[in-house]
Coordinates of C-alpha atoms and ligand atoms in Angstrom, one line a residue:
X729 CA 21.1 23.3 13.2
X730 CA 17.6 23.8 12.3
X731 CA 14.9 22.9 15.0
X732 CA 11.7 22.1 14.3
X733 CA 8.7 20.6 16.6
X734 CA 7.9 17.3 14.7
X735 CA 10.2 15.8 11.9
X736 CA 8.9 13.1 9.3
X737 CA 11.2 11.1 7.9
X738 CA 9.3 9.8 4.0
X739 CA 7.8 11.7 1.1
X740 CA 5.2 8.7 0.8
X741 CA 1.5 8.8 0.9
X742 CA 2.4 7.4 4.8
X743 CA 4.6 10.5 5.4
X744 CA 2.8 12.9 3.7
X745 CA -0.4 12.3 5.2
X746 CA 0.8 12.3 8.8
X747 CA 2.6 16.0 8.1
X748 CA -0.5 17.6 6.7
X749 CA -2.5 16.2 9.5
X750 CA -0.3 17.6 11.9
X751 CA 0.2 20.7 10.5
X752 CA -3.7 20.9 9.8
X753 CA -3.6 20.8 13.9
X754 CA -1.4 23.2 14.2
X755 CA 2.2 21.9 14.7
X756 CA 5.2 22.9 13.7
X757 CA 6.5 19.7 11.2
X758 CA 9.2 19.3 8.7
X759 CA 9.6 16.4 6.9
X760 CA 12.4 15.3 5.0
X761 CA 12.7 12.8 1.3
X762 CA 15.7 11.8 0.1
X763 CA 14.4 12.2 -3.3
X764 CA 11.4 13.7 -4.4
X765 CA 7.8 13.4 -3.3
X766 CA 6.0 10.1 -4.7
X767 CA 9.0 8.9 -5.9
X768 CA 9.1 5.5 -4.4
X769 CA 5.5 2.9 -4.0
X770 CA 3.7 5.8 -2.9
X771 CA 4.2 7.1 -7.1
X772 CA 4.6 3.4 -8.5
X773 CA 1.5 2.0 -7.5
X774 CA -1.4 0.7 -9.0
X775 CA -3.6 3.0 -7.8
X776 CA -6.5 0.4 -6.7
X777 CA -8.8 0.7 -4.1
X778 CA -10.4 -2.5 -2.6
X779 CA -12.9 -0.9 0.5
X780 CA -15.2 -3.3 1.3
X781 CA -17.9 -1.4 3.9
X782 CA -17.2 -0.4 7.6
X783 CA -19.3 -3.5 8.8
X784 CA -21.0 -4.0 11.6
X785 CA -17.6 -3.9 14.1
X786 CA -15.8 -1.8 11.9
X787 CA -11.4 -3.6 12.2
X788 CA -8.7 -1.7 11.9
X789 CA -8.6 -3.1 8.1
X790 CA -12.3 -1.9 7.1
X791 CA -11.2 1.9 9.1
X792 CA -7.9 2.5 7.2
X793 CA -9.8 1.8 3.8
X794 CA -13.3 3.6 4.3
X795 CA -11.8 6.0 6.3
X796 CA -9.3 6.7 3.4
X797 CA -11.9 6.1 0.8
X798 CA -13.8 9.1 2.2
X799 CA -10.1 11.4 2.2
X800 CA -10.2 10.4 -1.6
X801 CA -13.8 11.5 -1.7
X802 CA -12.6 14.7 0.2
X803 CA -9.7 15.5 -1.8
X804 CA -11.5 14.9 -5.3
X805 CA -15.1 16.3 -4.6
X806 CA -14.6 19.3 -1.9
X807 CA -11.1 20.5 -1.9
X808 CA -10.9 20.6 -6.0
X809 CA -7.7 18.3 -6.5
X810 CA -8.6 16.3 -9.7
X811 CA -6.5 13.1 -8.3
X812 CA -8.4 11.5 -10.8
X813 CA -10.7 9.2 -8.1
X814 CA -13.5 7.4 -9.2
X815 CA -15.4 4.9 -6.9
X816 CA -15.8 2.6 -10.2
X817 CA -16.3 -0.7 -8.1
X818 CA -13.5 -3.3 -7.8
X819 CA -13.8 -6.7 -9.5
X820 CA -12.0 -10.0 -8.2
X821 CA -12.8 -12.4 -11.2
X822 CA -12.9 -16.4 -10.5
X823 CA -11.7 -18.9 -13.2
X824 CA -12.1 -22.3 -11.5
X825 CA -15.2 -24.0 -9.7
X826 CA -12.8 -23.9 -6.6
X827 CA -11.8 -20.6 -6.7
X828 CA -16.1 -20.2 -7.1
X829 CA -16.4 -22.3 -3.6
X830 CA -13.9 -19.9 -2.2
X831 CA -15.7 -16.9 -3.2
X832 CA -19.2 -18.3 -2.0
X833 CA -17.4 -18.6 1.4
X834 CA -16.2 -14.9 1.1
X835 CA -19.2 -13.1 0.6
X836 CA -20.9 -15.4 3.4
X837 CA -17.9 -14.3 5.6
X838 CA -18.3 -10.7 4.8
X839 CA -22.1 -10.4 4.8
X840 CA -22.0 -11.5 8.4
X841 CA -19.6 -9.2 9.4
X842 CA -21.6 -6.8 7.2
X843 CA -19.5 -5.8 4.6
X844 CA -20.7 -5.2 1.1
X845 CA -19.2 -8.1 -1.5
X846 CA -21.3 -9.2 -4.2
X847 CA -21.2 -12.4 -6.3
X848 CA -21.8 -12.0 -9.8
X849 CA -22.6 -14.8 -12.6
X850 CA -20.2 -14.1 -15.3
X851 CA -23.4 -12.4 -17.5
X852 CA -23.7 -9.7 -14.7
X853 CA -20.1 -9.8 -14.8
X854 CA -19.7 -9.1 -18.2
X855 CA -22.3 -6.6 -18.4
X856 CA -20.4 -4.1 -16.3
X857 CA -16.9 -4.9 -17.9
X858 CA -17.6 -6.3 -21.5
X859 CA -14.5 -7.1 -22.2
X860 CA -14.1 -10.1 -19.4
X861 CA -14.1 -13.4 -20.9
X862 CA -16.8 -15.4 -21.6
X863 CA -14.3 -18.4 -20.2
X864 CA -14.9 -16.5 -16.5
X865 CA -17.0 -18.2 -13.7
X866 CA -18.5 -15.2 -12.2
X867 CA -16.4 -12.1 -9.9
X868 CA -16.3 -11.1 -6.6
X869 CA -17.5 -6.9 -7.1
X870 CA -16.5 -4.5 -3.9
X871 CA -19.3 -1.6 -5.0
X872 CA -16.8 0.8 -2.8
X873 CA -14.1 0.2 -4.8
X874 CA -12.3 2.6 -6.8
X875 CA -9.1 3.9 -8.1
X876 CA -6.9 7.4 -8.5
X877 CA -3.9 8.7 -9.4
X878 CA -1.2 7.4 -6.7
X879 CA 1.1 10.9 -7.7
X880 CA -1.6 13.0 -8.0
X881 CA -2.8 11.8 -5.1
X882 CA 0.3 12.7 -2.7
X883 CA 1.3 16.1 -4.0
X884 CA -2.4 17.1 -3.6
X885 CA -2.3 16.1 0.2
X886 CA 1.2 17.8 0.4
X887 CA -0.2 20.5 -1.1
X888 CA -2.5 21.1 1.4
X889 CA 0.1 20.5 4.4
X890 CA 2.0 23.2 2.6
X891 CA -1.3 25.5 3.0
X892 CA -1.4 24.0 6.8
X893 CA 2.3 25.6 7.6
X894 CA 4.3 22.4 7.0
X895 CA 7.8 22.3 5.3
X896 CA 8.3 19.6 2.8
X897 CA 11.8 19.2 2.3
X898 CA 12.7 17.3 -0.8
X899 CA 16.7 15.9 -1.7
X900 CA 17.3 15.9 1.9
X901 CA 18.4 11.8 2.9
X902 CA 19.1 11.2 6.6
X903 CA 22.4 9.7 7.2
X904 CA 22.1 9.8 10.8
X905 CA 19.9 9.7 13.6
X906 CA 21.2 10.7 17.4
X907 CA 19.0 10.9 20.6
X908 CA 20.4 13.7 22.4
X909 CA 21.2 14.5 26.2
X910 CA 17.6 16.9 26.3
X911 CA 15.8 14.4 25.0
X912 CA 15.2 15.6 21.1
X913 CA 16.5 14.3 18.3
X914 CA 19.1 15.4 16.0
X915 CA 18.7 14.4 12.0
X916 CA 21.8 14.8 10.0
X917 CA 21.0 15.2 6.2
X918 CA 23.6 16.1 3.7
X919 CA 22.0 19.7 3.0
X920 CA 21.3 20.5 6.8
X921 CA 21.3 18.8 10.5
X922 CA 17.8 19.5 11.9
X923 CA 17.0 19.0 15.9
X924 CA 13.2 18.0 16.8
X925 CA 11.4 16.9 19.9
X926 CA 9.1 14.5 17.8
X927 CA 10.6 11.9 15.6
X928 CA 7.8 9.9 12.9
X929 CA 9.6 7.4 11.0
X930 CA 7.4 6.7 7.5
X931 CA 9.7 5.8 5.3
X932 CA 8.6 2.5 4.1
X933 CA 10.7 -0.1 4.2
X934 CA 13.9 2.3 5.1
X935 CA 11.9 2.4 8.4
X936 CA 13.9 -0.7 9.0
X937 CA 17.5 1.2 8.5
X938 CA 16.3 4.0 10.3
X939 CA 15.2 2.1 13.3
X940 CA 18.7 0.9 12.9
X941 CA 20.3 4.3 13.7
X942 CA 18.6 4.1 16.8
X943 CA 19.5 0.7 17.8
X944 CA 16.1 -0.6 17.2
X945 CA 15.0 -3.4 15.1
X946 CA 12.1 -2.7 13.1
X947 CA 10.9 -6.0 11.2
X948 CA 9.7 -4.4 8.0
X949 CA 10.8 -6.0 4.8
X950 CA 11.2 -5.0 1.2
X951 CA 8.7 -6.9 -0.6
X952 CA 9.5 -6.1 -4.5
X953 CA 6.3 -5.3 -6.5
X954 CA 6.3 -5.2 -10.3
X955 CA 4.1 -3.9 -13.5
X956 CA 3.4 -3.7 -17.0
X957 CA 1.9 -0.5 -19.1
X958 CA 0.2 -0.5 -23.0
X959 CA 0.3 2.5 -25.2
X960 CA -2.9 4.2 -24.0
X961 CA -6.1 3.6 -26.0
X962 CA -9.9 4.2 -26.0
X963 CA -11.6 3.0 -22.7
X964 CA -12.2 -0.9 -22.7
X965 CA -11.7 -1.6 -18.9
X966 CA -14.0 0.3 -16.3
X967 CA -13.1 -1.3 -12.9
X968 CA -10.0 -2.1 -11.0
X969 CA -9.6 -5.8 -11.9
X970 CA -8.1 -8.6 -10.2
X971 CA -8.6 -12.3 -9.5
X972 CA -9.0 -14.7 -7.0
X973 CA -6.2 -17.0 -7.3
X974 CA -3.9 -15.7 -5.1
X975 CA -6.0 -15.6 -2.1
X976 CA -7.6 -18.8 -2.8
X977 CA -3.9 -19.6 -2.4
X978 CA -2.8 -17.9 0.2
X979 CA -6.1 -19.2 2.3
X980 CA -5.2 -23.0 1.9
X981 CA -1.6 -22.0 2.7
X982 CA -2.6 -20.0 5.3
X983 CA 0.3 -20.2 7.8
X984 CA 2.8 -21.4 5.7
X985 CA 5.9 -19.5 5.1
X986 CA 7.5 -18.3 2.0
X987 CA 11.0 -18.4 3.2
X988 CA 13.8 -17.5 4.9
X989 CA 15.1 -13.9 5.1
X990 CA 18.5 -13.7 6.7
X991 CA 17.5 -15.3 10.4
X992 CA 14.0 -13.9 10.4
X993 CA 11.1 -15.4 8.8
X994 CA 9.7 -13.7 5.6
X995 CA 6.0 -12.5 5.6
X996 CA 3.0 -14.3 4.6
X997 CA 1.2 -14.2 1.3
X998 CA 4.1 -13.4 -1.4
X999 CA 4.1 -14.8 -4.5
X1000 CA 7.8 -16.5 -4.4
X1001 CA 9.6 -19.0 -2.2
X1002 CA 13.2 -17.5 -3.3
X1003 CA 12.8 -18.1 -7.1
X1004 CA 10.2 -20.4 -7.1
X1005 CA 7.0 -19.2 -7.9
X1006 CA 3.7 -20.1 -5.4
X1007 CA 0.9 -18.3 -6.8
X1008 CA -0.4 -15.8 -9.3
X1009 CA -1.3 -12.5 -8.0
X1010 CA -3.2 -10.2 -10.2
X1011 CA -4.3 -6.6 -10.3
X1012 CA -4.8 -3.5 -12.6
X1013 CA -6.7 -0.9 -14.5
X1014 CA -7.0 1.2 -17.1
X1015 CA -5.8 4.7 -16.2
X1016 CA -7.3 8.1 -17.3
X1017 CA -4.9 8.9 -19.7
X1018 CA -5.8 5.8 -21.2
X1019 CA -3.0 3.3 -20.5
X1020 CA -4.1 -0.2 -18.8
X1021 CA -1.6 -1.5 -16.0
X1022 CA -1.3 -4.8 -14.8
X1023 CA 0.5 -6.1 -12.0
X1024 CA 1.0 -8.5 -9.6
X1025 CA 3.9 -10.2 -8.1
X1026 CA 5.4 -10.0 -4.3
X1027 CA 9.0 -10.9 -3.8
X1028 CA 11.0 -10.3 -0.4
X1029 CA 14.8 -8.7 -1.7
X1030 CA 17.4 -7.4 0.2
X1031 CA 16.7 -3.3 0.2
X1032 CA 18.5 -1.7 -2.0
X1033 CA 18.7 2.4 -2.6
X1034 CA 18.5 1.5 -6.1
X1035 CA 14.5 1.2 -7.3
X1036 CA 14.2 -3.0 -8.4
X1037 CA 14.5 -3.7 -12.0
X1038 CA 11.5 -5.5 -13.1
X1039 CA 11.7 -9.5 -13.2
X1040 CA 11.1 -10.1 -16.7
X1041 CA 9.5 -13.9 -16.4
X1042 CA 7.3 -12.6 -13.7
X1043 CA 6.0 -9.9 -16.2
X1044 CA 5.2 -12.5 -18.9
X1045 CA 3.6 -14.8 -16.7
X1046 CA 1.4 -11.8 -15.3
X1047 CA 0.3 -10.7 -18.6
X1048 CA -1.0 -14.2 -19.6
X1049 CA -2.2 -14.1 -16.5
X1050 CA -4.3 -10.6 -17.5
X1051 CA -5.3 -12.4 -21.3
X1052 CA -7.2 -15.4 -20.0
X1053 CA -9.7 -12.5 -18.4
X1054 CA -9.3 -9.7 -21.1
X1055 CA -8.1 -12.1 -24.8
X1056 CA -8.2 -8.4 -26.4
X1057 CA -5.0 -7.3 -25.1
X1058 CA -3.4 -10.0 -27.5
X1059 CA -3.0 -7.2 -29.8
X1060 CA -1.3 -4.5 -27.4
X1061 CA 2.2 -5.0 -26.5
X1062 CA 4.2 -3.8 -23.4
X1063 CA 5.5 -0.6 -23.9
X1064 CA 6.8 0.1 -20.3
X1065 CA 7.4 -2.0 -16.8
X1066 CA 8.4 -1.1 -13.8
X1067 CA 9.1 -2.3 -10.1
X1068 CA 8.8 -0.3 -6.2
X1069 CA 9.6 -1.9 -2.9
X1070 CA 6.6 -2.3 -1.1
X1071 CA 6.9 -2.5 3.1
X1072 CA 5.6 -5.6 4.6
X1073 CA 5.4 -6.7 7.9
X1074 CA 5.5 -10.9 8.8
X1075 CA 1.6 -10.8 9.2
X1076 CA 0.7 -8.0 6.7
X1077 CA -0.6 -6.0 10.0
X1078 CA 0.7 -2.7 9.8
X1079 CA 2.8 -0.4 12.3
X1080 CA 1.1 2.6 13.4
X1081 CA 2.1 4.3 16.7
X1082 CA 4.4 5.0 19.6
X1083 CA 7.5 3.3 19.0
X1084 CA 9.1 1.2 22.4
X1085 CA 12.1 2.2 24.6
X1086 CA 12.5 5.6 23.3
X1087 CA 10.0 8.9 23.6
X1088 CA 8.4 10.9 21.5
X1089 CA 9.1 8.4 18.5
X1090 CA 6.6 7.4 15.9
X1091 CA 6.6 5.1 13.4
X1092 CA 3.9 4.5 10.6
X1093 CA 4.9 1.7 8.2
X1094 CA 4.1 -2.0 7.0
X1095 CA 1.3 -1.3 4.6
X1096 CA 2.4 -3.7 2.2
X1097 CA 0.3 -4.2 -0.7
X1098 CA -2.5 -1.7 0.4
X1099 CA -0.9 1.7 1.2
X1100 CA -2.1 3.9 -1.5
X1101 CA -5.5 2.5 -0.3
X1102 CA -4.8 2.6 3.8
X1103 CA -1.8 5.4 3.7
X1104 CA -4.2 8.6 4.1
X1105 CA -5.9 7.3 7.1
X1106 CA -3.1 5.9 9.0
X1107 CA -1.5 9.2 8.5
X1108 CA -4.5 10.5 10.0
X1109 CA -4.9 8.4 12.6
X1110 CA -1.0 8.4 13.6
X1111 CA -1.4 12.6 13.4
X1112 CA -4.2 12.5 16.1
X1113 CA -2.8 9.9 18.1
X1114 CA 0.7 12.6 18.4
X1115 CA -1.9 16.0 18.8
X1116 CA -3.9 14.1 21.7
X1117 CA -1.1 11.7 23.0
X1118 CA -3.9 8.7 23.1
X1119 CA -4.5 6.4 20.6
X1120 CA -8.1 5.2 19.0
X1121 CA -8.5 1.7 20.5
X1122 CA -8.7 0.6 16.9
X1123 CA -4.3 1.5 16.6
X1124 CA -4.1 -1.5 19.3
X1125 CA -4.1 -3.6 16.1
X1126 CA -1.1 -2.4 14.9
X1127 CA 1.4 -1.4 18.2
X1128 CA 4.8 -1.1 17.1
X1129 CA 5.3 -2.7 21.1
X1130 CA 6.2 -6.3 21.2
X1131 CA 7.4 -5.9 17.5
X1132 CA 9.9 -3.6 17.7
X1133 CA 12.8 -4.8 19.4
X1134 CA 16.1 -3.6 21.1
X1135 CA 18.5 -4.5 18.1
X1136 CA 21.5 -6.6 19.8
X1137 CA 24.8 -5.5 19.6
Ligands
LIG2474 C1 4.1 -2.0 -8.0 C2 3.3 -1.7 -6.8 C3 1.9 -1.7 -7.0 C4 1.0 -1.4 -5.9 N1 -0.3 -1.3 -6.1 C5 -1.1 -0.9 -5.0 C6 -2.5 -0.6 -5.2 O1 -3.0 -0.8 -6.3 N2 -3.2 -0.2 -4.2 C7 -2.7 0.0 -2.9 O2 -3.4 0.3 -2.0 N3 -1.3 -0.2 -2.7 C8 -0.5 -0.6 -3.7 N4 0.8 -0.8 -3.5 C9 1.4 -0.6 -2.2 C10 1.6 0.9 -1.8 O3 2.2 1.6 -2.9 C11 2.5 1.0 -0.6 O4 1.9 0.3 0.5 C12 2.6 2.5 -0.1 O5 2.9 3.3 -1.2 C13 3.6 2.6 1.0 O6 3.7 4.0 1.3 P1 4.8 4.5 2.3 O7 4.7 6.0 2.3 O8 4.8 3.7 3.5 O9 6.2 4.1 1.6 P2 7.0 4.7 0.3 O10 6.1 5.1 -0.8 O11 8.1 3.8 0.0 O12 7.6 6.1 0.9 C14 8.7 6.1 1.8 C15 9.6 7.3 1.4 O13 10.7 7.4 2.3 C16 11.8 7.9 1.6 N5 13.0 7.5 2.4 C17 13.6 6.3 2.6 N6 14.7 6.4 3.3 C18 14.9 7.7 3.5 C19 15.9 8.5 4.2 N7 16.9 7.9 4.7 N8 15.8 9.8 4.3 C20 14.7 10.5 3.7 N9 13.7 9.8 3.0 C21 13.8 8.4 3.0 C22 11.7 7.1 0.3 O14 12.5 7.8 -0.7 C23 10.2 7.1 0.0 O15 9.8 8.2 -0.8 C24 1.6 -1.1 -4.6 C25 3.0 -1.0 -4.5 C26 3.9 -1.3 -5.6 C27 5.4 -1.3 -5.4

């Protein structure tokens, strides 16, 4: 039996962040992956960065991302890790006249809460990302955002929890979870059974299983996202790139739900209703290396340990998608797709905190479609919250109480 002070159950950005925060304080923290670091969303991400300014009353939304954006900033500009981060603005680009009402709404909304959103006529537009159609109405530009390497990005902060005393334990899965007479926990993993006083689950949507081992139900789902590569070429896109569709969407159909997952409702703002496709969702880049990625679509599935084969008409449909704002990738095939399970909660709020019923257990999970964005801060933020045993008021938003439950026999 090894014993450790603090265990972390997930090699994701969520994981990793909270164990080299910790460490960095001066615990003693193992964590545990069943595979290898990055290997799940936390690797197969898009890599995009949305930040949109503190405003005036900074939210627990607006924290996560500028408070990550400045870990980027830190990671890339002082520490030395080339994680390939550039703040190269963030582009949401509008293709009807209501998508254009929509967006004149938006920035309103956000310059009053005093964020910085910008609406651009399509020449402004095009002069910062030639290759956007001329067909385009204008875009919504986010001047903090950015983009980086989503792999480079994790083993840089492990790296550094690594210098901070942590052990990162790779190939190790937990089978079992047990809560022991003296109140510690004992983790069973097929290499080694490791005994802990402090128990973080971050393991994306596994949080759910793992909650499970407890006799806890924790309503995280496995939301399937998909994307698409080229064969790199010369730079022709310079921002992260999406469109407005989808949220225009997802705003008139605010509350509605997208189905049924067992006897729990599924969470808002997916793409699908089972099969049956709601909306188009769109983001992507072009990497360093040269390739450009495009991605898009959110389907709840049944968790699997296998990583989701891509959905081949979704693909298609999200690359015409991509050529009514960029016609020149007519002449650039597919070469690759892929697919990771994202973990989203019924509201998209995340969970970040103490968990319910049981002591010293943690959970940091739910961050859906934005973790490689909001992952380095809620590690953060969940890392203090265990050194100082107090929370920032701004966790409140995302209690696991009242959403995790006591799962019934
Ligand atoms: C295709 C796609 C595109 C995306 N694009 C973006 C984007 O552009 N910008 C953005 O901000 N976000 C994006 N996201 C979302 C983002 O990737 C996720 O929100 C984030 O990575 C979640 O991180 P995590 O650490 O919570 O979970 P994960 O990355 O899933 O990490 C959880 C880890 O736990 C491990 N684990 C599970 N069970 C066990 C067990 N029993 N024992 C040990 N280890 C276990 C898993 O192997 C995994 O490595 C995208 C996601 C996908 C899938």
């Amino acid at each position: 039996m090894q014993q450790t002070d603090i265990l972390v159950i997930g090699g994701g950005i969520a994981g990793t962040a909270t164990a080299c925060y910790l460490a960095q304080y001066g615990h003693e923290v193992t964590l545990l992956e069943q595979r290898e670091l990055a290997t799940e969303a936390s690797g197969l991400n898009a890599g995009t960065i949305w930040a949109s300014g503190w405003g005036h009353t900074p939210d627990l939304s607006s924290t996560l991302s500028m408070g990550g954006l400045d870990i980027f900033k830190t990671l890339q500009l002082d520490l030395g890790y080339d994680i390939e981060f550039r703040q190269s603005g963030s582009m949401q680009a509008i293709q009807t006249e209501e998508q254009y009402a929509f967006a004149q709404e938006e920035v309103r909304e956000w310059e009053v809460r005093g964020h910085q959103v910008e609406l651009l006529a399509p020449r402004d537009a095009r002069s910062i990302e030639p290759e956007l159609s001329p067909r385009i109405l204008g875009c919504l530009y986010y001047p903090h955002g950015g983009n980086a390497n989503p792999v480079k990005t994790v083993h840089a902060v492990a790296s550094l929890a690594r210098q901070h005393g942590a052990t990162m334990l790779t190939q190790h899965e937990v089978t079992g979870i047990v809560r022991l007479d003296d109140d510690t926990y004992q983790v069973v993993t097929p290499p080694a059974t490791f005994k802990a006083k402090t128990l973080v689950l971050a393991a994306g949507p596994w949080c759910r299983s793992l909650g499970a081992m407890l006799g806890l139900h924790i309503p995280v789902y496995a939301v399937r996202g998909q994307m698409w590569a080229t064969a790199a070429v010369p730079p022709r896109i310079f921002h992260s790139i999406g469109t407005l569709e989808s949220h225009h969407y997802w705003r008139i159909h605010s509350h509605e739900e997208s189905g049924s997952y067992g006897y729990e409702q599924t969470p808002l703002e997916l793409t699908h209703r089972q099969d049956q496709r709601l909306t188009r969702h769109l983001y992507g880049r072009q990497t360093r290396d040269g390739e450009i990625i495009f991605g898009g679509d959110r389907q709840v599935d049944v968790l699997t340990l296998q990583r989701p084969c891509p959905e081949q008409a979704g693909i298609e449909t999200n690359r015409a998608h991509v050529l009514e704002l960029f016609p020149f990738l007519e002449n650039l095939p597919i070469t690759r797709t892929w697919a990771g399970w994202m973990p989203f909660t019924r509201d998209l709020h995340p969970l970040i905190g103490k968990v319910p019923f049981l002591e010293n257990l943690y959970l940091l999970t739910g961050l859906s479609s934005s973790g490689f964005e909001k992952g380095l801060m809620s590690g953060k933020l969940l890392a203090e919250y265990i050194h100082k045993g107090e929370a920032v008021p701004i966790l409140a938003e995302a209690d696991p109480a009242g959403q995790v439950t006591r799962k019934s026999a």
